[in-house]
C-alpha positions as a Markdown table, in Angstrom:
| # | Residue | x | y | z |
|---|---|---|---|---|
| 1 | Unk | 11.7 | 20.9 | -21.1 |
| 2 | Unk | 10.7 | 17.4 | -19.8 |
| 3 | Unk | 12.4 | 16.1 | -16.7 |
| 4 | Unk | 12.6 | 16.5 | -13.0 |
| 5 | Unk | 14.1 | 19.1 | -10.8 |
| 6 | Unk | 15.7 | 17.9 | -7.5 |
| 7 | Unk | 14.3 | 20.6 | -5.3 |
| 8 | Unk | 15.3 | 21.4 | -1.7 |
| 9 | Unk | 11.9 | 21.9 | 0.0 |
| 10 | Unk | 12.2 | 24.3 | 3.0 |
| 11 | Unk | 10.4 | 23.6 | 6.2 |
| 12 | Unk | 7.1 | 25.6 | 6.7 |
| 13 | Unk | 5.5 | 25.0 | 3.2 |
| 14 | Unk | 3.5 | 22.1 | 1.7 |
| 15 | Unk | 4.8 | 20.0 | -1.1 |
| 16 | Unk | 1.9 | 21.4 | -3.2 |
| 17 | Unk | 2.9 | 25.0 | -2.7 |
| 18 | Unk | 6.5 | 24.2 | -3.4 |
| 19 | Unk | 5.5 | 22.5 | -6.7 |
| 20 | Unk | 3.4 | 25.6 | -7.7 |
| 21 | Unk | 6.3 | 27.9 | -7.0 |
| 22 | Unk | 8.5 | 25.7 | -9.3 |
| 23 | Unk | 5.7 | 25.8 | -11.9 |
| 24 | Unk | 5.6 | 29.6 | -11.7 |
| 25 | Unk | 9.4 | 30.1 | -11.8 |
| 26 | Unk | 10.0 | 27.6 | -14.8 |
| 27 | Unk | 7.0 | 28.4 | -16.7 |
| 28 | Unk | 6.2 | 24.6 | -17.1 |
| 29 | Unk | 2.7 | 23.8 | -18.4 |
| 30 | Unk | 2.4 | 20.8 | -16.0 |
| 31 | Unk | 4.0 | 20.1 | -12.6 |
| 32 | Unk | 3.8 | 17.3 | -10.1 |
| 33 | Unk | 5.9 | 16.1 | -7.1 |
| 34 | Unk | 7.1 | 12.7 | -6.2 |
| 35 | Unk | 6.8 | 11.6 | -2.7 |
| 36 | Unk | 5.0 | 14.2 | -0.4 |
| 37 | Unk | 6.8 | 15.9 | 2.5 |
| 38 | Unk | 5.0 | 17.1 | 5.4 |
| 39 | Unk | 5.0 | 20.9 | 6.0 |
| 40 | Unk | 7.4 | 20.6 | 8.8 |
| 41 | Unk | 9.8 | 18.5 | 6.8 |
| 42 | Unk | 12.5 | 19.8 | 4.5 |
| 43 | Unk | 15.0 | 18.2 | 1.9 |
| 44 | Unk | 14.8 | 16.2 | -1.3 |
| 45 | Unk | 11.4 | 16.8 | -3.1 |
| 46 | Unk | 11.5 | 15.8 | -6.8 |
| 47 | Unk | 9.4 | 18.1 | -9.0 |
| 48 | Unk | 8.4 | 16.6 | -12.4 |
| 49 | Unk | 7.9 | 18.9 | -15.4 |
| 50 | Unk | 5.6 | 18.7 | -18.4 |
| 51 | Unk | 5.7 | 15.2 | -20.0 |
| 52 | Unk | 7.8 | 13.8 | -17.1 |
| 53 | Unk | 4.7 | 14.1 | -14.9 |
| 54 | Unk | 3.5 | 10.9 | -16.6 |
| 55 | Unk | 6.4 | 9.0 | -15.1 |
| 56 | Unk | 5.5 | 9.8 | -11.4 |
| 57 | Unk | 3.2 | 6.6 | -10.9 |
| 58 | Unk | 6.1 | 4.5 | -12.1 |
| 59 | Unk | 8.6 | 5.8 | -9.6 |
| 60 | Unk | 6.5 | 5.4 | -6.4 |
| 61 | Unk | 8.5 | 2.4 | -5.0 |
| 62 | Unk | 11.8 | 4.2 | -4.7 |
| 63 | Unk | 13.8 | 3.9 | -1.4 |
| 64 | Unk | 13.9 | 6.9 | 0.9 |
| 65 | Unk | 16.4 | 8.2 | 3.5 |
| 66 | Unk | 15.8 | 10.5 | 6.4 |
| 67 | Unk | 17.4 | 12.1 | 9.2 |
| 68 | Unk | 14.8 | 12.6 | 12.0 |
| 69 | Unk | 14.9 | 14.2 | 15.5 |
| 70 | Unk | 12.5 | 12.9 | 18.0 |
| 71 | Unk | 11.4 | 14.8 | 21.1 |
| 72 | Unk | 10.7 | 12.2 | 23.7 |
| 73 | Unk | 8.3 | 12.8 | 26.6 |
| 74 | Unk | 5.6 | 14.7 | 24.6 |
| 75 | Unk | 2.8 | 13.2 | 22.4 |
| 76 | Unk | 1.0 | 15.4 | 19.8 |
| 77 | Unk | -2.1 | 14.8 | 17.7 |
| 78 | Unk | -0.1 | 15.1 | 14.5 |
| 79 | Unk | 2.9 | 13.2 | 15.7 |
| 80 | Unk | 5.1 | 16.3 | 15.0 |
| 81 | Unk | 5.9 | 19.6 | 16.6 |
| 82 | Unk | 3.1 | 21.3 | 14.5 |
| 83 | Unk | 0.3 | 19.5 | 16.3 |
| 84 | Unk | -1.6 | 20.0 | 19.6 |
| 85 | Unk | 0.0 | 18.4 | 22.7 |
| 86 | Unk | -2.3 | 15.6 | 24.0 |
| 87 | Unk | 0.0 | 14.2 | 26.6 |
| 88 | Unk | 3.1 | 15.2 | 28.4 |
| 89 | Unk | 4.8 | 12.3 | 30.1 |
| 90 | Unk | 6.4 | 13.7 | 33.2 |
| 91 | Unk | 7.1 | 10.8 | 35.5 |
| 92 | Unk | 8.6 | 8.4 | 32.9 |
| 93 | Unk | 11.9 | 6.6 | 33.5 |
| 94 | Unk | 14.6 | 8.2 | 31.3 |
| 95 | Unk | 15.7 | 5.4 | 28.9 |
| 96 | Unk | 19.2 | 4.3 | 28.8 |
| 97 | Unk | 21.2 | 4.4 | 25.5 |
| 98 | Unk | 21.2 | 0.6 | 25.7 |
| 99 | Unk | 17.4 | 0.6 | 25.9 |
| 100 | Unk | 17.0 | 3.1 | 23.2 |
| 101 | Unk | 19.4 | 1.0 | 21.0 |
| 102 | Unk | 17.4 | -2.1 | 21.7 |
| 103 | Unk | 14.1 | -0.6 | 20.9 |
| 104 | Unk | 15.2 | 1.2 | 17.8 |
| 105 | Unk | 16.7 | -1.9 | 16.3 |
| 106 | Unk | 13.4 | -3.7 | 16.8 |
| 107 | Unk | 11.9 | -1.6 | 14.1 |
| 108 | Unk | 14.4 | -2.8 | 11.4 |
| 109 | Unk | 12.8 | -5.1 | 8.7 |
| 110 | Unk | 9.3 | -5.4 | 7.6 |
| 111 | Unk | 6.8 | -3.9 | 10.0 |
| 112 | Unk | 3.1 | -3.1 | 10.3 |
| 113 | Unk | 2.6 | 0.7 | 10.4 |
| 114 | Unk | -0.5 | 2.7 | 11.0 |
| 115 | Unk | -0.6 | 6.0 | 9.1 |
| 116 | Unk | -0.9 | 9.1 | 11.2 |
| 117 | Unk | -4.5 | 10.5 | 11.9 |
| 118 | Unk | -3.3 | 13.6 | 10.0 |
| 119 | Unk | -2.2 | 12.2 | 6.7 |
| 120 | Unk | -3.4 | 12.1 | 3.2 |
| 121 | Unk | -4.2 | 8.4 | 3.2 |
| 122 | Unk | -7.6 | 7.8 | 2.1 |
| 123 | Unk | -10.5 | 5.9 | 3.9 |
| 124 | Unk | -13.8 | 5.6 | 2.0 |
| 125 | Unk | -12.9 | 8.3 | -0.4 |
| 126 | Unk | -11.7 | 10.9 | 2.0 |
| 127 | Unk | -8.4 | 11.7 | 3.4 |
| 128 | Unk | -7.7 | 10.8 | 7.0 |
| 129 | Unk | -6.8 | 14.4 | 7.9 |
| 130 | Unk | -10.4 | 15.5 | 6.8 |
| 131 | Unk | -11.9 | 13.0 | 9.5 |
| 132 | Unk | -9.4 | 14.2 | 12.1 |
| 133 | Unk | -10.4 | 17.8 | 11.6 |
| 134 | Unk | -14.0 | 16.9 | 12.3 |
| 135 | Unk | -12.9 | 14.7 | 15.4 |
| 136 | Unk | -14.3 | 11.7 | 13.6 |
| 137 | Unk | -12.4 | 8.4 | 14.5 |
| 138 | Unk | -12.0 | 5.9 | 11.7 |
| 139 | Unk | -10.2 | 2.6 | 11.3 |
| 140 | Unk | -6.5 | 3.2 | 10.2 |
| 141 | Unk | -5.6 | 0.0 | 8.6 |
| 142 | Unk | -2.0 | -0.9 | 9.2 |
| 143 | Unk | 0.2 | -1.2 | 6.1 |
| 144 | Unk | 3.2 | -3.2 | 5.6 |
| 145 | Unk | 6.5 | -1.2 | 5.1 |
| 146 | Unk | 10.2 | -2.0 | 5.3 |
| 147 | Unk | 12.7 | -0.3 | 7.5 |
| 148 | Unk | 16.1 | -1.2 | 5.8 |
| 149 | Unk | 18.3 | 0.4 | 8.5 |
| 150 | Unk | 18.1 | 2.7 | 11.4 |
| 151 | Unk | 21.2 | 4.2 | 13.2 |
| 152 | Unk | 21.3 | 6.4 | 16.3 |
| 153 | Unk | 23.2 | 9.6 | 15.4 |
| 154 | Unk | 22.7 | 11.3 | 18.9 |
| 155 | Unk | 20.9 | 10.7 | 22.0 |
| 156 | Unk | 20.5 | 12.9 | 25.2 |
| 157 | Unk | 17.1 | 12.8 | 26.7 |
| 158 | Unk | 14.7 | 14.2 | 25.7 |
| 159 | Unk | 16.1 | 14.3 | 22.2 |
| 160 | Unk | 16.9 | 11.3 | 19.9 |
| 161 | Unk | 18.4 | 11.8 | 16.4 |
| 162 | Unk | 18.3 | 8.8 | 14.0 |
| 163 | Unk | 19.1 | 8.1 | 10.4 |
| 164 | Unk | 16.4 | 6.0 | 8.6 |
| 165 | Unk | 16.6 | 4.2 | 5.2 |
| 166 | Unk | 13.2 | 2.8 | 4.4 |
| 167 | Unk | 10.7 | 1.7 | 1.6 |
| 168 | Unk | 8.3 | 4.2 | -0.1 |
| 169 | Unk | 5.1 | 4.7 | 2.0 |
| 170 | Unk | 6.8 | 4.8 | 5.4 |
| 171 | Unk | 5.7 | 7.4 | 7.8 |
| 172 | Unk | 8.4 | 8.7 | 9.9 |
| 173 | Unk | 6.0 | 10.4 | 12.2 |
| 174 | Unk | 4.4 | 7.0 | 12.9 |
| 175 | Unk | 7.9 | 5.5 | 13.5 |
| 176 | Unk | 8.7 | 8.2 | 16.0 |
| 177 | Unk | 5.4 | 7.9 | 17.8 |
| 178 | Unk | 5.9 | 4.1 | 17.9 |
| 179 | Unk | 9.5 | 4.3 | 19.2 |
| 180 | Unk | 8.4 | 6.8 | 21.9 |
| 181 | Unk | 5.6 | 4.5 | 23.2 |
| 182 | Unk | 7.9 | 1.5 | 23.2 |
| 183 | Unk | 10.4 | 3.5 | 25.4 |
| 184 | Unk | 7.4 | 4.3 | 27.8 |
| 185 | Unk | 7.7 | 8.0 | 27.3 |
| 186 | Unk | 6.0 | 8.8 | 24.0 |
| 187 | Unk | 7.5 | 11.2 | 21.5 |
| 188 | Unk | 7.0 | 13.2 | 18.3 |
| 189 | Unk | 9.0 | 14.5 | 15.3 |
| 190 | Unk | 10.7 | 17.8 | 16.1 |
| 191 | Unk | 12.5 | 18.0 | 12.8 |
| 192 | Unk | 12.8 | 15.9 | 9.6 |
| 193 | Unk | 15.2 | 15.9 | 6.7 |
| 194 | Unk | 14.8 | 13.8 | 3.7 |
| 195 | Unk | 18.3 | 13.1 | 2.3 |
| 196 | Unk | 17.4 | 10.7 | -0.6 |
| 197 | Unk | 14.4 | 9.7 | -2.7 |
| 198 | Unk | 15.4 | 7.1 | -5.2 |
| 199 | Unk | 18.0 | 8.5 | -7.5 |
| 200 | Unk | 17.6 | 12.1 | -6.0 |
| 201 | Unk | 20.1 | 12.9 | -3.4 |
| 202 | Unk | 20.5 | 16.0 | -0.9 |
| 203 | Unk | 23.9 | 16.9 | -2.4 |
| 204 | Unk | 22.3 | 17.6 | -5.9 |
| 205 | Unk | 19.3 | 19.6 | -4.7 |
| 206 | Unk | 18.6 | 23.3 | -5.7 |
| 207 | Unk | 16.6 | 25.8 | -3.5 |
| 208 | Unk | 13.7 | 27.8 | -4.7 |
| 209 | Unk | 15.9 | 30.9 | -4.1 |
| 210 | Unk | 18.7 | 29.6 | -6.2 |
| 211 | Unk | 16.1 | 28.6 | -9.0 |
| 212 | Unk | 14.6 | 32.0 | -9.1 |
| 213 | Unk | 18.1 | 33.5 | -9.7 |
| 214 | Unk | 18.8 | 31.3 | -12.7 |
| 215 | Unk | 18.0 | 32.5 | -16.1 |
| 216 | Unk | 16.0 | 29.4 | -17.0 |
| 217 | Unk | 16.8 | 25.8 | -16.3 |
| 218 | Unk | 20.2 | 24.1 | -17.2 |
| 219 | Unk | 19.1 | 20.7 | -18.2 |
| 220 | Unk | 22.7 | 19.6 | -18.0 |
| 221 | Unk | 23.1 | 20.7 | -14.3 |
| 222 | Unk | 23.1 | 18.1 | -11.5 |
| 223 | Unk | 19.9 | 19.1 | -10.0 |
| 224 | Unk | 18.0 | 18.2 | -13.3 |
| 225 | Unk | 17.3 | 14.7 | -14.5 |
| 226 | Unk | 16.0 | 14.2 | -18.1 |
| 227 | Unk | 13.3 | 11.6 | -18.8 |
| 228 | Unk | 15.9 | 9.0 | -20.0 |
| 229 | Unk | 17.8 | 9.4 | -16.7 |
| 230 | Unk | 14.4 | 9.0 | -14.7 |
| 231 | Unk | 13.9 | 5.7 | -16.4 |
| 232 | Unk | 17.5 | 4.5 | -16.4 |
| 233 | Unk | 16.6 | 1.3 | -14.4 |
| 234 | Unk | 14.0 | 0.3 | -17.0 |
| 235 | Unk | 14.8 | -2.3 | -19.7 |
| 236 | Unk | 14.8 | -0.8 | -23.1 |
| 237 | Unk | 13.3 | -1.9 | -26.4 |
| 238 | Unk | 13.0 | -0.3 | -29.8 |
| 239 | Unk | 10.1 | -0.4 | -32.1 |
| 240 | Unk | 10.1 | 0.0 | -35.8 |
| 241 | Unk | 8.7 | 3.3 | -37.2 |
| 242 | Unk | 6.1 | 1.5 | -39.1 |
| 243 | Unk | 4.5 | 0.7 | -35.7 |
| 244 | Unk | 5.1 | 3.9 | -34.1 |
| 245 | Unk | 1.7 | 5.4 | -34.9 |
| 246 | Unk | -0.1 | 2.5 | -33.5 |
| 247 | Unk | 1.8 | 2.5 | -30.3 |
| 248 | Unk | 1.2 | 6.3 | -29.8 |
| 249 | Unk | -2.5 | 5.4 | -30.3 |
| 250 | Unk | -2.4 | 3.0 | -27.5 |
| 251 | Unk | -2.5 | -0.3 | -29.4 |
| 252 | Unk | -0.7 | -3.3 | -27.9 |
| 253 | Unk | 2.1 | -5.2 | -29.8 |
| 254 | Unk | 3.9 | -8.3 | -29.5 |
| 255 | Unk | 7.6 | -9.3 | -28.6 |
| 256 | Unk | 8.2 | -10.2 | -32.3 |
| 257 | Unk | 7.8 | -6.4 | -33.1 |
| 258 | Unk | 10.6 | -5.3 | -30.6 |
| 259 | Unk | 14.2 | -4.9 | -31.5 |
| 260 | Unk | 17.2 | -4.5 | -29.3 |
| 261 | Unk | 15.7 | -5.6 | -25.9 |
| 262 | Unk | 18.4 | -4.7 | -23.3 |
| 263 | Unk | 17.8 | -7.8 | -21.2 |
| 264 | Unk | 15.6 | -10.8 | -20.8 |
| 265 | Unk | 12.0 | -9.8 | -20.2 |
| 266 | Unk | 9.9 | -10.9 | -17.3 |
| 267 | Unk | 6.2 | -11.2 | -17.0 |
| 268 | Unk | 4.3 | -8.0 | -15.9 |
| 269 | Unk | 7.5 | -5.9 | -16.3 |
| 270 | Unk | 7.6 | -2.3 | -17.3 |
| 271 | Unk | 9.8 | -1.3 | -20.3 |
| 272 | Unk | 10.7 | 2.0 | -22.0 |
| 273 | Unk | 10.2 | 2.0 | -25.7 |
| 274 | Unk | 12.4 | 4.2 | -28.1 |
| 275 | Unk | 11.9 | 5.0 | -31.7 |
| 276 | Unk | 14.6 | 5.1 | -34.3 |
| 277 | Unk | 15.7 | 8.6 | -33.2 |
| 278 | Unk | 16.6 | 7.3 | -29.7 |
| 279 | Unk | 13.6 | 9.1 | -28.2 |
| 280 | Unk | 11.5 | 7.5 | -25.5 |
| 281 | Unk | 7.9 | 7.4 | -26.7 |
| 282 | Unk | 6.2 | 5.1 | -24.3 |
| 283 | Unk | 6.2 | 2.9 | -21.2 |
| 284 | Unk | 4.7 | -0.6 | -21.7 |
| 285 | Unk | 4.0 | -3.6 | -19.6 |
| 286 | Unk | 4.6 | -7.3 | -20.6 |
| 287 | Unk | 1.9 | -9.8 | -20.5 |
| 288 | Unk | 2.7 | -13.5 | -21.1 |
| 289 | Unk | 1.2 | -15.2 | -24.1 |
| 290 | Unk | 2.0 | -18.7 | -25.1 |
| 291 | Unk | 3.1 | -19.4 | -28.7 |
| 292 | Unk | 1.0 | -21.3 | -31.2 |
| 293 | Unk | 2.8 | -24.5 | -30.3 |
| 294 | Unk | 2.7 | -23.7 | -26.6 |
| 295 | Unk | 6.3 | -24.6 | -26.2 |
| 296 | Unk | 7.6 | -21.1 | -25.6 |
| 297 | Unk | 6.5 | -18.1 | -24.0 |
| 298 | Unk | 5.7 | -14.9 | -25.9 |
| 299 | Unk | 4.7 | -11.6 | -24.7 |
| 300 | Unk | 2.0 | -9.0 | -25.5 |
| 301 | Unk | 2.9 | -5.5 | -24.5 |
| 302 | Unk | 0.2 | -3.1 | -23.2 |
| 303 | Unk | 0.9 | 0.5 | -23.5 |
| 304 | Unk | 0.7 | 2.2 | -20.1 |
| 305 | Unk | 2.0 | 5.7 | -21.0 |
| 306 | Unk | 2.8 | 7.5 | -24.3 |
| 307 | Unk | 5.0 | 10.6 | -24.7 |
| 308 | Unk | 3.7 | 12.5 | -27.8 |
């Protein structure tokens, strides 16, 4: 049973706890989640089972979608409603809808964003929240993220509800805090729903309660994605059985050894490799190498993950 469950994580538990519950329910030997959701947040949380856990690092750049409600006028230390109130802005001018629209649209595109003080981003080997709990201030370096689109769903002060489509690594808590400060009244996340994480959508999720009621996992159901589906965007190559053992032992091979490449290969590109039984056995990365004559480009493929 190798693949991923599209779990609906409820608000109030950590992503780690949700993953542990799925592991217990399914009896999987290994489990891991893709794209952490804060305890307050709910929605799409892909849980990878067994051999599929090896794929997680290769799916980190997937686009995300959220519905966020911002409570304006109150600033908390965690940038959400679970934190301690550090400032309540009582005398701010209530922003007009025109002002809100102007400010919100300014965040579309590539932006520099500092991660929240209470986050799992690491600084000198330790997570930021570990420093925050000890009241130690550290330099939170801004990271470049991309907000593809923001739409206002509802606005009636002090509540602002938005739809956000963004790159992986974007902190919606930081976005809410920044929007609040730009409006001159501060703000924090009061509710957060993730509606999409790459190929995983809200419509195809399954709850922990529903998962418990099932007699095992139906790998053909919409909430489950097999390894081949998870790597559907990857170009495909086939290797002869004579080289399969070498590949599974991590030995590199050249482009001359590959059959049935599904599309033109680029340098530093990841490919999924299948055997003669149409089974994915590895993920490899292309490294350029000039031919003996130097007139044409060849490739050496380095093994990044094997599935054996």
